Tab-separated table of C-alpha atoms in Angstrom:
chain	number	residue	atom	x	y	z
A	11	MET	CA	10.247	-32.983	-6.079
A	12	LEU	CA	8.908	-30.467	-9.006
A	13	ASN	CA	10.705	-29.875	-11.652
A	14	TRP	CA	9.858	-26.513	-12.483
A	15	ASN	CA	11.914	-26.673	-15.489
A	16	LEU	CA	8.829	-28.634	-17.421
A	17	LEU	CA	6.854	-24.871	-16.370
A	18	ALA	CA	9.548	-22.770	-17.731
A	19	ALA	CA	9.052	-23.752	-20.828
A	20	TYR	CA	6.561	-21.729	-21.550
A	21	ARG	CA	7.192	-17.817	-22.791
A	22	GLY	CA	5.179	-15.275	-21.274
A	23	PRO	CA	4.236	-12.225	-22.726
A	24	ALA	CA	6.995	-10.376	-19.869
A	25	GLY	CA	9.826	-12.654	-21.027
A	26	PRO	CA	10.596	-15.868	-20.731
A	27	VAL	CA	9.619	-17.402	-17.063
A	28	SER	CA	12.099	-19.180	-15.207
A	29	GLY	CA	11.413	-21.952	-13.028
A	30	GLU	CA	14.330	-21.064	-10.997
A	31	ASN	CA	11.315	-17.863	-9.858
A	32	ILE	CA	8.861	-19.717	-9.711
A	33	GLY	CA	9.909	-21.961	-6.573
A	34	ALA	CA	11.412	-18.621	-5.518
A	35	ALA	CA	8.514	-16.719	-5.943
A	36	LEU	CA	6.105	-19.428	-4.067
A	37	ARG	CA	8.973	-19.840	-1.403
A	38	LEU	CA	8.409	-16.093	-0.748
A	39	MET	CA	4.733	-16.509	-0.683
A	40	GLY	CA	5.375	-19.417	2.383
A	41	LEU	CA	7.991	-17.448	4.024
A	42	GLY	CA	6.580	-13.830	4.034
A	43	MET	CA	2.888	-15.134	4.841
A	44	LEU	CA	4.330	-17.314	7.980
A	45	GLY	CA	6.331	-13.914	8.784
A	46	ILE	CA	3.892	-11.697	8.702
A	47	PHE	CA	1.452	-13.551	11.246
A	48	ILE	CA	4.047	-14.330	13.467
A	49	VAL	CA	5.189	-11.135	13.616
A	50	MET	CA	0.987	-9.915	14.144
A	51	LEU	CA	0.681	-12.964	16.761
A	52	LEU	CA	3.564	-11.460	18.898
A	53	ILE	CA	2.693	-7.882	18.907
A	54	TYR	CA	-1.267	-9.775	19.441
A	55	LEU	CA	0.633	-10.725	22.734
A	56	VAL	CA	1.562	-7.907	24.038
A	57	VAL	CA	-0.720	-6.006	22.962
A	58	TYR	CA	-3.015	-8.452	25.406
A	59	LEU	CA	0.397	-8.676	28.171
A	60	LEU	CA	-0.470	-4.927	28.022
A	61	ASN	CA	-3.576	-4.463	28.692
A	62	LYS	CA	-3.942	-7.310	31.313
A	63	GLY	CA	-0.784	-5.219	33.022
A	64	THR	CA	-1.750	-1.640	32.654
A	65	GLY	CA	-5.310	-2.150	34.519
A	66	ARG	CA	-7.569	-1.791	31.268
A	67	GLY	CA	-10.536	-1.427	31.456
A	68	ASN	CA	-10.702	0.224	35.408
A	69	GLY	CA	-10.002	3.798	34.360
A	70	LYS	CA	-6.945	3.737	36.264
A	71	ASP	CA	-5.144	5.923	33.758
A	72	ASP	CA	-7.279	5.902	30.791
A	73	ASP	CA	-7.452	8.736	28.285
B	25	MET	CA	24.744	33.191	-43.336
B	26	LEU	CA	20.944	31.410	-42.107
B	27	LYS	CA	17.926	31.878	-44.105
B	28	PRO	CA	15.465	33.470	-42.865
B	29	LEU	CA	12.876	30.865	-41.352
B	30	ASP	CA	16.244	29.213	-39.902
B	31	GLN	CA	16.210	32.083	-37.265
B	32	PHE	CA	13.162	31.128	-35.983
B	33	SER	CA	13.729	27.801	-36.177
B	34	PHE	CA	14.590	27.129	-32.198
B	35	LEU	CA	10.428	28.003	-31.598
B	36	ILE	CA	9.770	25.325	-33.203
B	37	ARG	CA	12.081	22.988	-31.948
B	38	GLY	CA	10.197	22.387	-29.301
B	39	PHE	CA	6.707	21.197	-31.655
B	40	ALA	CA	9.873	18.907	-33.571
B	41	GLY	CA	10.327	17.013	-30.449
B	42	ILE	CA	7.048	15.573	-29.953
B	43	THR	CA	6.741	11.579	-29.548
B	44	TRP	CA	3.478	9.990	-29.882
B	45	GLN	CA	4.702	8.070	-26.288
B	46	MET	CA	4.807	11.995	-25.107
B	47	LEU	CA	1.449	12.727	-26.738
B	48	VAL	CA	0.293	8.987	-24.818
B	49	MET	CA	1.562	10.469	-21.298
B	50	TRP	CA	0.004	13.874	-21.950
B	51	VAL	CA	-3.348	12.199	-22.430
B	52	ILE	CA	-2.378	9.958	-18.992
B	53	GLY	CA	-1.009	13.212	-17.486
B	54	GLY	CA	-4.545	14.830	-17.585
B	55	LEU	CA	-6.750	11.095	-17.245
B	56	LEU	CA	-4.472	11.892	-13.504
B	57	ILE	CA	-5.391	15.158	-13.185
B	58	TRP	CA	-9.515	14.863	-14.257
B	59	LEU	CA	-9.519	11.627	-11.634
B	60	ALA	CA	-7.678	14.109	-8.496
B	61	VAL	CA	-9.786	17.138	-9.551
B	62	LYS	CA	-13.791	15.611	-11.210
B	63	LYS	CA	-13.860	12.292	-9.694
B	64	ASP	CA	-12.051	13.278	-6.163
B	65	PHE	CA	-9.707	10.216	-5.891
B	66	GLU	CA	-7.141	10.784	-3.834
B	67	PRO	CA	-6.352	14.408	-5.076
B	68	ALA	CA	-3.349	15.668	-3.301
B	69	LEU	CA	-1.698	12.425	-4.789
B	70	LEU	CA	-2.569	11.825	-8.599
B	71	LEU	CA	-3.359	16.024	-9.180
B	72	PRO	CA	0.769	16.628	-8.520
B	73	MET	CA	1.789	13.187	-10.386
B	74	GLY	CA	-0.360	14.027	-13.717
B	75	PHE	CA	1.215	17.093	-13.583
B	76	GLY	CA	4.716	15.900	-12.318
B	77	ALA	CA	3.562	13.625	-16.041
B	78	ILE	CA	3.542	16.411	-18.607
B	79	LEU	CA	6.414	18.006	-16.933
B	80	VAL	CA	9.018	15.625	-17.119
B	81	ASN	CA	7.277	14.812	-20.561
B	82	LEU	CA	7.014	17.453	-22.602
B	83	PRO	CA	10.951	17.690	-25.152
B	84	TYR	CA	14.594	19.096	-23.643
B	85	THR	CA	12.063	19.591	-20.308
B	86	GLY	CA	14.348	21.096	-18.334
B	87	VAL	CA	12.894	19.659	-14.893
B	88	LEU	CA	15.572	16.517	-16.128
B	89	GLY	CA	19.272	15.783	-16.205
B	90	ASP	CA	21.914	16.972	-13.704
B	91	SER	CA	20.478	19.903	-13.067
B	92	GLY	CA	17.270	19.056	-13.008
B	93	ILE	CA	14.791	20.011	-10.738
B	94	VAL	CA	12.217	16.597	-10.879
B	95	GLN	CA	15.709	14.436	-11.348
B	96	TRP	CA	17.089	16.492	-8.135
B	97	LEU	CA	14.256	15.805	-5.844
B	98	TYR	CA	14.341	11.680	-7.179
B	99	ARG	CA	17.928	11.430	-6.291
B	100	THR	CA	17.649	12.944	-3.526
B	101	GLY	CA	14.492	12.548	-2.095
B	102	ILE	CA	14.023	9.117	-2.500
B	103	GLY	CA	17.272	7.174	-5.035
B	104	ALA	CA	19.573	8.139	-1.944
B	105	SER	CA	17.630	7.237	1.403
B	106	GLU	CA	13.817	7.168	0.235
B	107	ALA	CA	13.704	9.943	2.199
B	108	MET	CA	10.099	11.262	1.218
B	109	PRO	CA	7.946	8.055	1.901
B	110	LEU	CA	9.793	7.593	5.177
B	111	LEU	CA	8.957	11.594	6.389
B	112	LEU	CA	5.884	10.624	5.164
B	113	PHE	CA	5.093	7.907	7.191
B	114	VAL	CA	5.927	10.149	10.384
B	115	GLY	CA	2.849	11.576	9.301
B	116	ILE	CA	0.293	8.588	8.954
B	117	GLY	CA	1.473	7.518	12.314
B	118	ALA	CA	0.478	10.769	13.650
B	119	MET	CA	-2.467	10.593	11.865
B	120	ILE	CA	-3.445	6.979	13.188
B	121	ASP	CA	-5.595	6.575	16.058
B	122	PHE	CA	-4.841	2.510	17.175
B	123	GLY	CA	-7.380	2.482	19.631
B	124	PRO	CA	-10.004	0.323	17.999
B	125	LEU	CA	-7.336	-2.069	17.148
B	126	LEU	CA	-5.438	-2.079	20.845
B	127	SER	CA	-9.444	-2.389	21.955
B	128	ASN	CA	-9.449	-5.527	20.630
B	129	PRO	CA	-6.315	-6.881	19.198
B	130	ARG	CA	-7.479	-10.149	17.308
B	131	MET	CA	-8.299	-7.984	13.952
B	132	LEU	CA	-4.325	-7.735	14.279
B	133	LEU	CA	-4.843	-11.192	12.054
B	134	PHE	CA	-6.484	-9.827	9.718
B	135	GLY	CA	-4.210	-6.932	9.251
B	136	GLY	CA	-1.975	-10.315	8.205
B	137	ALA	CA	-3.749	-12.030	5.824
B	138	ALA	CA	-4.997	-9.670	4.207
B	139	GLN	CA	-1.422	-9.788	2.546
B	140	PHE	CA	-1.698	-12.468	0.490
B	141	GLY	CA	-2.243	-10.470	-2.510
B	142	ILE	CA	0.259	-9.705	-2.348
B	143	PHE	CA	3.086	-12.695	-2.323
B	144	PHE	CA	-0.258	-14.204	-5.235
B	145	THR	CA	0.498	-11.248	-7.249
B	146	VAL	CA	4.780	-12.303	-6.893
B	147	LEU	CA	3.857	-15.482	-7.976
B	148	LEU	CA	1.854	-14.783	-11.242
B	149	ALA	CA	4.334	-12.060	-12.121
B	150	VAL	CA	6.946	-14.622	-12.228
B	151	LEU	CA	4.999	-16.446	-14.463
B	152	LEU	CA	3.463	-13.550	-16.579
B	153	GLY	CA	7.550	-14.028	-17.440
B	154	PHE	CA	8.743	-10.996	-15.176
B	155	PRO	CA	11.969	-11.217	-13.503
B	156	LEU	CA	11.985	-11.657	-9.932
B	157	ARG	CA	12.612	-8.081	-8.417
B	158	ASP	CA	9.933	-6.917	-10.681
B	159	ALA	CA	7.426	-9.461	-9.668
B	160	MET	CA	8.031	-8.750	-5.990
B	161	SER	CA	8.020	-5.213	-6.719
B	162	ALA	CA	4.260	-5.769	-8.567
B	163	GLY	CA	3.205	-7.331	-5.490
B	164	VAL	CA	4.111	-4.847	-2.875
B	165	ILE	CA	1.433	-3.062	-4.862
B	166	GLY	CA	-1.179	-5.053	-3.061
B	167	ALA	CA	-0.013	-3.854	0.446
B	168	ALA	CA	-2.391	-0.941	-0.859
B	169	ASP	CA	0.131	1.571	0.748
B	170	GLY	CA	1.658	3.775	-1.606
B	171	PRO	CA	4.956	5.043	0.341
B	172	THR	CA	5.753	0.859	0.757
B	173	SER	CA	5.280	0.552	-2.554
B	174	ILE	CA	8.378	3.413	-3.574
B	175	LEU	CA	10.178	1.862	-1.104
B	176	VAL	CA	10.485	-1.661	-2.248
B	177	SER	CA	10.219	-0.645	-5.813
B	178	GLN	CA	12.656	1.268	-5.360
B	179	THR	CA	14.901	-0.843	-3.101
B	180	LEU	CA	14.406	-3.264	-5.265
B	181	LYS	CA	15.748	-0.966	-8.176
B	182	SER	CA	12.516	-2.447	-10.114
B	183	SER	CA	12.260	-0.817	-13.234
B	184	TYR	CA	8.771	-0.047	-12.885
B	185	THR	CA	8.269	2.272	-9.966
B	186	GLY	CA	6.230	4.899	-11.863
B	187	ALA	CA	3.925	2.627	-12.186
B	188	ILE	CA	3.719	0.569	-9.188
B	189	THR	CA	3.279	4.237	-7.833
B	190	VAL	CA	0.254	4.899	-10.204
B	191	ALA	CA	-1.284	1.800	-9.670
B	192	ALA	CA	-0.589	1.804	-5.547
B	193	TYR	CA	-2.391	5.204	-5.278
B	194	SER	CA	-4.902	5.123	-8.067
B	195	TYR	CA	-6.296	1.425	-6.673
B	196	MET	CA	-5.801	2.967	-3.235
B	197	ALA	CA	-8.466	5.344	-4.643
B	198	LEU	CA	-11.095	2.472	-6.445
B	199	VAL	CA	-11.096	0.821	-3.156
B	200	PRO	CA	-14.970	1.501	-3.396
B	201	ILE	CA	-15.593	-0.262	-6.624
B	202	ILE	CA	-12.396	-2.652	-5.654
B	203	GLN	CA	-13.850	-4.354	-2.737
B	204	PRO	CA	-17.154	-4.881	-2.626
B	205	PHE	CA	-16.943	-6.684	-5.843
B	206	ALA	CA	-14.438	-8.712	-4.452
B	207	ILE	CA	-16.238	-9.079	-1.431
B	208	ARG	CA	-19.213	-10.605	-3.379
B	209	LEU	CA	-17.488	-13.128	-4.943
B	210	VAL	CA	-16.747	-15.039	-1.869
B	211	THR	CA	-19.435	-13.851	0.334
B	212	THR	CA	-22.992	-15.023	0.948
B	213	ARG	CA	-25.562	-12.998	1.589
B	214	LYS	CA	-26.141	-14.612	5.654
B	215	GLU	CA	-22.514	-14.059	6.163
B	216	ARG	CA	-22.331	-10.509	5.281
B	217	LYS	CA	-25.753	-10.025	7.736
B	218	ILE	CA	-23.664	-11.038	10.124
B	219	ARG	CA	-23.856	-8.842	13.320
B	220	MET	CA	-20.514	-7.614	15.314
B	221	PRO	CA	-21.849	-5.862	18.602
B	222	TYR	CA	-19.393	-4.066	19.753
B	223	ARG	CA	-17.984	-3.764	23.121
B	224	PRO	CA	-15.847	-1.710	23.310
B	225	GLU	CA	-13.391	-1.718	26.033
B	226	SER	CA	-11.112	1.368	27.277
B	227	VAL	CA	-7.649	1.389	26.920
B	228	SER	CA	-4.704	2.395	28.818
B	229	LYS	CA	-2.783	5.071	28.240
B	230	THR	CA	0.795	3.195	29.188
B	231	THR	CA	-0.378	0.944	26.875
B	232	LYS	CA	-0.934	3.336	23.665
B	233	ILE	CA	2.598	4.586	24.439
B	234	LEU	CA	4.572	0.949	24.614
B	235	PHE	CA	2.257	0.259	21.323
B	236	PRO	CA	4.513	1.801	19.041
B	237	ILE	CA	7.369	1.433	20.827
B	238	LEU	CA	7.173	-2.888	21.282
B	239	VAL	CA	5.365	-3.142	17.931
B	240	THR	CA	8.909	-1.164	16.571
B	241	MET	CA	11.125	-3.971	18.568
B	242	ILE	CA	9.073	-6.871	17.305
B	243	ALA	CA	9.095	-5.841	13.591
B	244	GLY	CA	12.865	-4.859	13.974
B	245	LEU	CA	13.815	-7.760	15.601
B	246	ILE	CA	12.409	-10.244	12.794
B	247	ALA	CA	11.716	-8.806	9.892
B	248	PRO	CA	14.969	-5.589	10.379
B	249	ASP	CA	13.957	-4.399	6.716
B	250	SER	CA	11.118	-3.378	8.148
B	251	ILE	CA	12.231	-1.473	10.714
B	252	ALA	CA	12.575	1.696	8.490
B	253	LEU	CA	9.149	1.505	7.975
B	254	VAL	CA	7.452	0.904	10.952
B	255	GLY	CA	9.511	2.775	12.804
B	256	PHE	CA	8.925	5.882	11.080
B	257	LEU	CA	5.386	5.216	11.309
B	258	MET	CA	5.389	4.109	15.009
B	259	PHE	CA	7.573	7.275	15.855
B	260	GLY	CA	4.830	9.316	14.382
B	261	ASN	CA	2.611	7.443	16.527
B	262	LEU	CA	4.204	7.836	20.069
B	263	ILE	CA	4.182	11.506	18.976
B	264	ARG	CA	0.641	11.493	19.216
B	265	GLU	CA	-0.099	9.048	22.192
B	266	CYS	CA	2.840	10.368	24.441
B	267	GLY	CA	0.653	13.222	24.952
B	268	LYS	CA	3.674	16.033	25.359
B	269	LEU	CA	4.330	17.115	21.998
B	270	GLU	CA	0.967	18.196	20.948
B	271	SER	CA	2.320	21.318	18.224
B	272	LEU	CA	4.690	18.481	17.095
B	273	CYS	CA	1.802	16.065	16.511
B	274	LYS	CA	0.071	18.665	14.698
B	275	THR	CA	2.971	19.465	12.906
B	276	ALA	CA	3.632	16.098	11.670
B	277	GLU	CA	0.274	14.856	10.604
B	278	GLY	CA	-0.449	18.704	9.130
B	279	PRO	CA	2.373	20.679	7.559
B	280	LEU	CA	4.991	18.203	7.121
B	281	ALA	CA	2.939	14.861	5.972
B	282	ASN	CA	1.101	18.207	3.414
B	283	LEU	CA	4.828	19.164	2.084
B	284	ILE	CA	5.756	15.664	1.633
B	285	THR	CA	2.388	15.062	-0.174
B	286	ILE	CA	2.748	18.181	-1.961
B	287	PHE	CA	6.739	17.026	-4.059
B	288	LEU	CA	6.013	13.487	-3.139
B	289	GLY	CA	3.548	13.316	-7.096
B	290	ILE	CA	5.617	15.090	-9.163
B	291	THR	CA	8.729	14.020	-7.326
B	292	ILE	CA	7.961	9.920	-8.664
B	293	ALA	CA	7.238	11.625	-12.233
B	294	PHE	CA	10.106	11.254	-13.162
B	295	GLN	CA	9.932	7.940	-13.863
B	296	MET	CA	6.761	8.500	-15.723
B	297	GLN	CA	9.165	9.391	-18.617
B	298	ALA	CA	7.012	8.486	-21.793
B	299	ASP	CA	10.495	6.105	-22.734
B	300	LYS	CA	10.170	4.094	-19.724
B	301	PHE	CA	6.620	4.237	-19.654
B	302	VAL	CA	4.933	3.691	-22.496
B	303	ARG	CA	5.237	-0.189	-22.786
B	304	LEU	CA	3.185	-3.187	-22.635
B	305	ASP	CA	5.119	-4.487	-19.560
B	306	THR	CA	3.420	-1.344	-17.464
B	307	VAL	CA	-0.120	-1.761	-18.463
B	308	LEU	CA	0.594	-5.614	-16.618
B	309	ILE	CA	2.033	-4.047	-14.499
B	310	MET	CA	-1.182	-2.171	-13.969
B	311	ALA	CA	-3.417	-5.355	-14.001
B	312	LEU	CA	-0.955	-7.403	-11.450
B	313	GLY	CA	-1.820	-4.425	-9.215
B	314	LEU	CA	-5.550	-4.239	-9.464
B	315	VAL	CA	-4.765	-9.002	-9.078
B	316	ALA	CA	-3.181	-7.843	-5.876
B	317	PHE	CA	-5.483	-5.548	-4.298
B	318	VAL	CA	-8.556	-8.409	-4.564
B	319	PHE	CA	-6.479	-11.531	-3.811
B	320	ASP	CA	-5.890	-9.014	-0.598
B	321	THR	CA	-9.678	-8.792	-0.082
B	322	VAL	CA	-9.809	-12.547	-0.628
B	323	GLY	CA	-7.080	-13.583	1.781
B	324	GLY	CA	-8.743	-11.500	4.909
B	325	VAL	CA	-12.759	-12.114	3.924
B	326	LEU	CA	-11.892	-16.104	3.195
B	327	PHE	CA	-9.552	-16.081	7.063
B	328	ALA	CA	-12.421	-14.398	8.749
B	329	LYS	CA	-14.711	-17.241	7.625
B	330	LEU	CA	-12.414	-19.999	8.282
B	331	LEU	CA	-11.715	-18.935	11.891
B	332	ASN	CA	-15.828	-18.453	11.805
B	333	LEU	CA	-15.518	-22.380	11.884
B	334	PHE	CA	-13.690	-22.594	15.353
B	335	LEU	CA	-16.134	-19.453	17.034
B	336	PRO	CA	-19.327	-20.408	19.271
B	337	ALA	CA	-22.793	-18.654	16.766
B	338	ASP	CA	-22.553	-15.517	19.094
B	339	ARG	CA	-18.841	-14.790	18.734
B	340	LYS	CA	-19.229	-15.061	14.765
B	341	ILE	CA	-17.066	-13.123	12.506
B	342	ASN	CA	-18.457	-11.303	9.662
B	343	PRO	CA	-16.046	-12.125	6.922
B	344	MET	CA	-16.327	-8.281	4.957
B	345	VAL	CA	-14.380	-7.735	7.877
B	346	GLY	CA	-11.160	-9.202	6.767
B	347	ALA	CA	-11.215	-7.512	3.916
B	348	ALA	CA	-10.480	-4.021	5.882
B	349	GLY	CA	-7.506	-6.166	6.718
B	350	ILE	CA	-5.695	-3.988	3.472
B	351	SER	CA	-3.792	-1.158	4.201
B	352	ALA	CA	-6.366	1.771	2.214
B	353	PHE	CA	-6.919	3.174	5.363
B	354	PRO	CA	-9.530	4.312	6.427
B	355	MET	CA	-11.739	3.888	3.202
B	356	SER	CA	-11.860	-0.013	3.314
B	357	ALA	CA	-13.226	0.093	6.914
B	358	ARG	CA	-15.961	3.090	5.560
B	359	VAL	CA	-16.431	-0.054	2.338
B	360	ILE	CA	-17.142	-2.451	4.512
B	361	GLN	CA	-19.347	-0.346	7.265
B	362	LYS	CA	-21.655	1.270	3.889
B	363	MET	CA	-21.626	-2.372	3.006
B	364	GLY	CA	-23.105	-3.545	5.921
B	365	LEU	CA	-25.345	-1.515	5.961
B	366	LYS	CA	-26.331	-2.180	2.806
B	367	GLU	CA	-27.562	-5.595	3.897
B	368	ASP	CA	-28.851	-4.832	7.095
B	369	ASN	CA	-30.213	-1.428	8.739
B	370	GLN	CA	-28.787	-1.937	12.231
B	371	ASN	CA	-25.471	-3.705	11.445
B	372	HIS	CA	-22.656	-1.028	12.220
B	373	LEU	CA	-18.822	-2.502	11.741
B	374	LEU	CA	-17.557	0.371	11.955
B	375	MET	CA	-15.358	0.000	14.726
B	376	HIS	CA	-14.406	-4.007	14.101
B	377	ALA	CA	-13.755	-2.764	9.688
B	378	THR	CA	-11.732	0.065	11.552
B	379	GLY	CA	-9.510	-2.173	14.240
B	380	ALA	CA	-8.787	-4.879	11.107
B	381	ASN	CA	-7.975	-1.731	8.567
B	382	VAL	CA	-5.558	0.291	10.783
B	383	ALA	CA	-3.428	-3.928	11.843
B	384	GLY	CA	-3.614	-3.980	8.037
B	385	GLN	CA	-1.285	-0.886	8.555
B	386	ILE	CA	0.988	-2.695	10.351
B	387	GLY	CA	0.983	-5.900	7.630
B	388	SER	CA	1.613	-3.899	5.231
B	389	VAL	CA	4.898	-2.755	5.901
B	390	VAL	CA	5.599	-5.751	7.613
B	391	ALA	CA	5.241	-7.768	4.559
B	392	GLY	CA	7.180	-5.062	2.784
B	393	GLY	CA	10.549	-4.996	5.090
B	394	ILE	CA	9.904	-9.251	4.900
B	395	ILE	CA	9.726	-9.205	1.335
B	396	LEU	CA	13.202	-6.676	1.369
B	397	THR	CA	14.603	-8.956	3.528
B	398	ILE	CA	13.845	-12.587	2.042
B	399	ALA	CA	14.993	-10.462	-1.419
B	400	LYS	CA	18.531	-10.498	-0.127
B	401	SER	CA	19.157	-14.232	-0.234
B	402	LEU	CA	16.621	-14.377	-3.820
B	403	LEU	CA	18.486	-11.925	-5.157
B	404	HIS	CA	22.476	-12.893	-4.630
């Protein structure tokens, strides 16, 4: 377990650095990127299924 | 009895009220107008913002205060419900053709990877000492999407909404300068020359109609806070693709988007009052925005390089296409096309880059929504 308080010993130009915030930012990075990829993969899957299911390429109801 | 000169004191009251911070804001306002008019950088937004910056920074200005029009516009159009950025999204949705993405859906992955700069910047901002809510708001500049940046920073009640908006729109205009620099940092000439033949596959009308509905449902179920952003964007797109509402589509992408744009810039200027804007923190926020754009680009490029490790030689992806996964549409796709042609005058990457670019539009609003969702638990 990292001790964020060691990192928080210094003061940044915008104010004191909070160890808790560093942990929260890292958690946000992990969860955020994971969340985006899950959404994108689901949309990918949906588009793939739609293209398969609606006769992609056969020109039936194409624009 | 008033002295003769005192009777005219009202004429110089305004001059006496000028502060050096106001002068700085006049210069910034002038610079934004100059960038809009002379350099053609996002003129529709930078010009109203520049004029607004001057307007709200005149001493004793009548546009602020309880009966001031700019303050009212801000309170009603942004503060109360974020109506302005959301309504603009209806127009943007009506403008976007998701065809290149639906034809080549693997480009969706770049719309995710190129959001990395957002989260990297949040971490950097925290390390600089910004409170978490301001760090998150600064990171969203990397969404390369003005309305999303406004909505997230406003919802998180950041004190830097003005700087964040100026940064978001200015850097979007600077994509042709920022992206080539960042791409060259992490690619070799050989990689930039990778050819990607474009084999367009037709997309059915049913797919085009169902796409905005299903994307709204997926994003809404996973990141409920993204529903306003995604929903309004996709609503605009549904109007476009349904094929029955041509007149509404034209109104959404034309008059509606134009009307909102005219007032959005001048309304955002409410956040550009000298006492709130002329601070060291503002400069740091602007610098963080630049970092976000650079790392978005790097994230997209590196992800493409990662995918190439697993792809056969004839299906390799030109890593520059990954950089188009940021949301600055359509500038980013054009930049990639130009860079591709510069390296090899037969290498046309435009359609691939356009697919990644519209994926970035979805990715950025989803990222904004995910940040708002996670922020609820982090900012208790």
